[in-house]
């Protein structure tokens, strides 16, 4: 691997880590475009597989802190993740079977949709005491299982962690508070990322050297990102809106580039 590629991979990892530290998520949605257009990964499938490994590792590292703080609703997380793993494995197989250029163009479309959902304010109705028990299973399982399966299909197909899809899905299914939804989502992101990564790795679509560089850069980028996030905490909404516009802009650019493939 040449020095320029090494530097680009480290910089991409730092950018992903900085975004995670600054706005608390969303770095994974930028991983594939960064790998393709900045680092220079030729195959969109390899970019998706490599990004999936990095996403799973980052989510697992973040999960530890949330679990210690009691921000994880484990029964809900395990049911959602179980359904999501099935979806992720199916989605990964479908993604690998699709032409890489077309897959990348569709990824850009997904970025536009996710960015648009980030612009919408979240509803405030919350149920902090929600629990998946025998008594509540009758109304929670019919919501958690289909949501997990659907998010898993998208996560596996596009190789993303799906945090910005999982959190709203958990909020709609359970009405748990946002801090619990974020912590619980990390269990699911870890599971979906690992499932997708395993599928792509078995097909030879993971560049392990790039994974190491992305993770190393991510560690370096997370620290200043978290520092900036604390300093700008009172502007959290503005930061999220700005990031949403960046995601939409990148998505539009990818779709425009991929119009020939979609045609």
Short mmCIF file of C-alpha atoms in Angstrom, two decimals:
data_model
loop_
_atom_site.label_atom_id
_atom_site.label_comp_id
_atom_site.label_asym_id
_atom_site.label_seq_id
_atom_site.Cartn_x
_atom_site.Cartn_y
_atom_site.Cartn_z
CA UNK A 1 0.00 0.00 0.00
CA UNK A 2 1.52 3.34 -1.04
CA UNK A 3 2.04 6.21 1.47
CA UNK A 4 -0.65 8.38 -0.13
CA UNK A 5 -3.28 5.66 0.28
CA UNK A 6 -2.21 5.09 3.88
CA UNK A 7 -2.54 8.80 4.63
CA UNK A 8 -5.94 8.97 2.90
CA UNK A 9 -7.23 5.97 4.88
CA UNK A 10 -6.05 7.46 8.18
CA UNK A 11 -7.64 10.80 7.27
CA UNK A 12 -10.90 9.08 6.32
CA UNK A 13 -10.93 7.22 9.63
CA UNK A 14 -10.22 10.47 11.50
CA UNK A 15 -13.12 12.18 9.71
CA UNK A 16 -15.48 9.33 10.60
CA UNK A 17 -14.32 9.38 14.23
CA UNK A 18 -14.67 13.17 14.42
CA UNK A 19 -18.24 13.00 13.15
CA UNK A 20 -19.07 10.28 15.67
CA UNK A 21 -17.63 12.38 18.49
CA UNK A 22 -19.22 15.62 17.30
CA UNK A 23 -22.80 14.60 16.54
CA UNK A 24 -22.93 11.18 18.23
CA UNK A 25 -23.43 9.08 15.11
CA UNK A 26 -23.54 9.12 11.35
CA UNK A 27 -19.90 8.38 10.66
CA UNK A 28 -20.72 5.08 9.02
CA UNK A 29 -22.89 6.69 6.34
CA UNK A 30 -19.79 8.58 5.17
CA UNK A 31 -17.46 5.57 5.25
CA UNK A 32 -18.33 4.11 1.84
CA UNK A 33 -18.14 7.43 -0.08
CA UNK A 34 -14.84 8.26 1.63
CA UNK A 35 -13.37 4.87 0.74
CA UNK A 36 -14.46 5.09 -2.90
CA UNK A 37 -13.86 8.77 -3.72
CA UNK A 38 -11.14 9.78 -1.24
CA UNK A 39 -9.12 6.66 -0.46
CA UNK A 40 -9.55 5.28 -3.98
CA UNK A 41 -11.04 1.82 -3.38
CA UNK A 42 -11.95 0.58 -6.87
CA UNK A 43 -14.71 -1.85 -5.93
CA UNK A 44 -17.88 -0.53 -4.24
CA UNK A 45 -18.36 -4.04 -2.84
CA UNK A 46 -14.91 -3.93 -1.21
CA UNK A 47 -15.69 -0.47 0.17
CA UNK A 48 -18.96 -1.73 1.67
CA UNK A 49 -17.35 -4.83 3.20
CA UNK A 50 -14.42 -2.89 4.63
CA UNK A 51 -16.70 -0.18 6.02
CA UNK A 52 -18.92 -2.79 7.67
CA UNK A 53 -16.00 -4.16 9.71
CA UNK A 54 -15.00 -0.68 10.86
CA UNK A 55 -18.62 0.15 11.73
CA UNK A 56 -18.99 -2.98 13.88
CA UNK A 57 -15.74 -2.27 15.75
CA UNK A 58 -16.62 1.38 16.38
CA UNK A 59 -20.12 0.47 17.60
CA UNK A 60 -18.77 -2.22 19.95
CA UNK A 61 -16.32 0.27 21.45
CA UNK A 62 -19.07 2.85 22.01
CA UNK A 63 -21.47 0.23 23.39
CA UNK A 64 -19.27 -0.49 26.41
CA UNK A 65 -19.73 3.02 27.83
CA UNK A 66 -23.48 3.07 27.24
CA UNK A 67 -23.89 -0.36 28.83
CA UNK A 68 -22.02 0.77 31.95
CA UNK A 69 -24.30 3.80 32.16
CA UNK A 70 -27.44 1.63 31.96
CA UNK A 71 -28.54 3.07 28.62
CA UNK A 72 -29.28 -0.29 26.97
CA UNK A 73 -32.67 -2.04 26.98
CA UNK A 74 -31.20 -5.48 26.45
CA UNK A 75 -34.32 -7.59 25.72
CA UNK A 76 -35.53 -5.07 23.11
CA UNK A 77 -32.01 -4.84 21.68
CA UNK A 78 -31.59 -8.60 21.35
CA UNK A 79 -34.95 -9.13 19.64
CA UNK A 80 -34.35 -6.23 17.24
CA UNK A 81 -30.79 -7.44 16.57
CA UNK A 82 -31.90 -11.04 16.05
CA UNK A 83 -34.39 -10.03 13.37
CA UNK A 84 -31.85 -7.57 11.98
CA UNK A 85 -29.16 -10.22 11.57
CA UNK A 86 -31.50 -12.28 9.38
CA UNK A 87 -32.22 -9.20 7.31
CA UNK A 88 -28.55 -8.20 7.13
CA UNK A 89 -27.45 -11.59 5.82
CA UNK A 90 -30.17 -11.54 3.16
CA UNK A 91 -29.39 -7.93 2.28
CA UNK A 92 -25.67 -8.60 1.99
CA UNK A 93 -26.24 -11.44 -0.46
CA UNK A 94 -28.48 -9.20 -2.57
CA UNK A 95 -25.94 -6.38 -2.46
CA UNK A 96 -23.06 -8.59 -3.56
CA UNK A 97 -25.13 -9.83 -6.49
CA UNK A 98 -25.79 -6.30 -7.78
CA UNK A 99 -23.56 -4.34 -10.16
CA UNK A 100 -21.18 -2.21 -8.09
CA UNK A 101 -21.88 1.08 -9.89
CA UNK A 102 -25.63 0.66 -9.54
CA UNK A 103 -25.25 -0.31 -5.88
CA UNK A 104 -23.23 2.85 -5.23
CA UNK A 105 -25.84 5.02 -6.94
CA UNK A 106 -28.58 3.48 -4.80
CA UNK A 107 -26.39 4.11 -1.75
CA UNK A 108 -26.43 7.80 -2.68
CA UNK A 109 -30.23 7.69 -2.78
CA UNK A 110 -30.27 6.16 0.70
CA UNK A 111 -28.03 8.98 1.95
CA UNK A 112 -30.55 11.53 0.68
CA UNK A 113 -33.40 9.75 2.47
CA UNK A 114 -31.44 9.45 5.74
CA UNK A 115 -30.37 13.09 5.57
CA UNK A 116 -33.99 14.13 5.06
CA UNK A 117 -35.14 12.10 8.09
CA UNK A 118 -32.45 13.80 10.18
CA UNK A 119 -33.99 17.19 9.33
CA UNK A 120 -37.27 16.21 10.97
CA UNK A 121 -37.58 16.96 14.72
CA UNK A 122 -38.12 13.89 16.88
CA UNK A 123 -41.34 13.46 18.79
CA UNK A 124 -41.11 13.97 22.54
CA UNK A 125 -43.57 11.27 23.72
CA UNK A 126 -41.51 8.86 25.80
CA UNK A 127 -41.93 5.75 27.94
CA UNK A 128 -38.73 5.39 30.02
CA UNK A 129 -40.11 2.30 31.78
CA UNK A 130 -40.78 0.29 28.62
CA UNK A 131 -39.73 -3.35 29.01
CA UNK A 132 -40.04 -6.44 26.89
CA UNK A 133 -41.76 -8.97 29.16
CA UNK A 134 -44.35 -11.68 28.74
CA UNK A 135 -47.02 -9.10 29.42
CA UNK A 136 -45.72 -6.55 26.89
CA UNK A 137 -44.54 -9.03 24.23
CA UNK A 138 -47.93 -9.08 22.56
CA UNK A 139 -47.65 -5.48 21.38
CA UNK A 140 -43.85 -4.97 21.34
CA UNK A 141 -42.77 -8.03 19.32
CA UNK A 142 -45.01 -7.24 16.30
CA UNK A 143 -43.27 -3.85 16.18
CA UNK A 144 -39.69 -4.83 16.97
CA UNK A 145 -39.36 -7.87 14.68
CA UNK A 146 -40.52 -6.29 11.38
CA UNK A 147 -38.57 -3.10 12.14
CA UNK A 148 -35.42 -5.10 12.86
CA UNK A 149 -35.83 -7.18 9.71
CA UNK A 150 -36.35 -4.10 7.52
CA UNK A 151 -33.43 -2.14 8.95
CA UNK A 152 -31.25 -5.25 8.72
CA UNK A 153 -32.02 -5.66 5.02
CA UNK A 154 -30.92 -2.07 4.33
CA UNK A 155 -27.86 -2.33 6.59
CA UNK A 156 -26.70 -5.55 4.94
CA UNK A 157 -27.45 -4.38 1.42
CA UNK A 158 -25.56 -1.10 1.79
CA UNK A 159 -23.00 -2.08 4.46
CA UNK A 160 -23.96 0.67 6.89
CA UNK A 161 -24.40 0.51 10.64
CA UNK A 162 -27.91 1.85 10.30
CA UNK A 163 -27.85 3.94 13.49
CA UNK A 164 -29.92 6.71 11.94
CA UNK A 165 -32.43 4.07 10.85
CA UNK A 166 -32.37 2.02 14.06
CA UNK A 167 -32.88 4.89 16.50
CA UNK A 168 -36.09 6.18 14.86
CA UNK A 169 -37.32 2.59 14.49
CA UNK A 170 -36.78 1.93 18.20
CA UNK A 171 -38.48 5.20 19.13
CA UNK A 172 -41.54 4.32 17.04
CA UNK A 173 -41.67 0.70 18.24
CA UNK A 174 -41.13 1.27 21.96
CA UNK A 175 -41.30 5.04 22.71
CA UNK A 176 -38.16 4.68 24.85
CA UNK A 177 -36.25 7.95 25.55
CA UNK A 178 -33.67 9.01 22.97
CA UNK A 179 -30.68 8.31 25.25
CA UNK A 180 -31.88 4.72 25.72
CA UNK A 181 -32.62 4.35 22.01
CA UNK A 182 -29.06 5.47 21.17
CA UNK A 183 -27.50 3.05 23.66
CA UNK A 184 -29.79 0.20 22.59
CA UNK A 185 -29.12 0.89 18.91
CA UNK A 186 -25.40 0.24 19.41
CA UNK A 187 -26.14 -3.41 20.22
CA UNK A 188 -27.98 -3.66 16.92
CA UNK A 189 -25.33 -1.72 14.95
CA UNK A 190 -22.64 -4.05 16.29
CA UNK A 191 -24.65 -7.15 15.36
CA UNK A 192 -25.63 -5.92 11.90
CA UNK A 193 -22.15 -4.64 11.12
CA UNK A 194 -20.58 -7.93 12.18
CA UNK A 195 -23.10 -9.97 10.15
CA UNK A 196 -22.61 -7.87 7.03
CA UNK A 197 -18.83 -7.86 7.49
CA UNK A 198 -18.74 -11.65 7.83
CA UNK A 199 -20.77 -12.11 4.65
CA UNK A 200 -18.57 -9.75 2.63
CA UNK A 201 -15.36 -11.14 4.16
CA UNK A 202 -16.29 -14.68 3.13
CA UNK A 203 -16.61 -13.36 -0.43
CA UNK A 204 -13.20 -11.66 -0.25
CA UNK A 205 -14.58 -8.11 -0.14
CA UNK A 206 -12.77 -6.87 2.99
CA UNK A 207 -9.41 -5.06 2.89
CA UNK A 208 -8.05 -5.79 6.37
CA UNK A 209 -5.19 -3.30 6.06
CA UNK A 210 -7.69 -0.54 5.37
CA UNK A 211 -9.79 -1.68 8.32
CA UNK A 212 -6.80 -1.22 10.63
CA UNK A 213 -6.03 2.22 9.23
CA UNK A 214 -9.68 3.34 9.48
CA UNK A 215 -9.90 2.22 13.10
CA UNK A 216 -6.57 3.87 13.96
CA UNK A 217 -7.64 7.11 12.32
CA UNK A 218 -11.04 6.86 13.97
CA UNK A 219 -9.50 6.68 17.44
CA UNK A 220 -7.47 9.79 16.68
CA UNK A 221 -10.48 11.66 15.31
CA UNK A 222 -12.93 10.76 18.06
CA UNK A 223 -11.06 12.67 20.78
CA UNK A 224 -11.14 16.12 19.13
CA UNK A 225 -14.66 15.38 17.88
CA UNK A 226 -15.89 14.71 21.42
CA UNK A 227 -14.10 17.84 22.67
CA UNK A 228 -15.77 19.95 19.99
CA UNK A 229 -19.10 18.25 20.72
CA UNK A 230 -18.89 19.26 24.38
CA UNK A 231 -17.93 22.83 23.49
CA UNK A 232 -20.81 23.10 21.02
CA UNK A 233 -23.37 21.20 23.09
CA UNK A 234 -25.75 24.16 23.11
CA UNK A 235 -25.74 24.10 19.30
CA UNK A 236 -26.51 20.40 18.98
CA UNK A 237 -29.55 20.94 16.78
CA UNK A 238 -27.58 23.20 14.43
CA UNK A 239 -24.78 20.62 14.23
CA UNK A 240 -27.24 17.85 13.38
CA UNK A 241 -28.92 19.98 10.73
CA UNK A 242 -25.56 20.88 9.21
CA UNK A 243 -24.51 17.24 9.12
CA UNK A 244 -27.85 16.27 7.57
CA UNK A 245 -27.27 18.78 4.77
CA UNK A 246 -23.76 17.36 4.20
CA UNK A 247 -25.20 13.83 3.97
CA UNK A 248 -27.85 14.98 1.49
CA UNK A 249 -25.27 16.87 -0.58
CA UNK A 250 -22.93 13.88 -0.78
CA UNK A 251 -25.87 11.63 -1.63
CA UNK A 252 -26.98 13.90 -4.47
CA UNK A 253 -23.42 13.95 -5.84
CA UNK A 254 -23.22 10.14 -5.78
CA UNK A 255 -26.60 9.76 -7.47
CA UNK A 256 -25.64 12.23 -10.21
CA UNK A 257 -22.39 10.33 -10.81
CA UNK A 258 -24.29 7.05 -10.91
CA UNK A 259 -27.13 8.08 -13.23
CA UNK A 260 -25.65 6.12 -16.17
CA UNK A 261 -25.58 2.97 -14.05
CA UNK A 262 -29.17 3.48 -12.93
CA UNK A 263 -30.21 3.99 -16.56
#
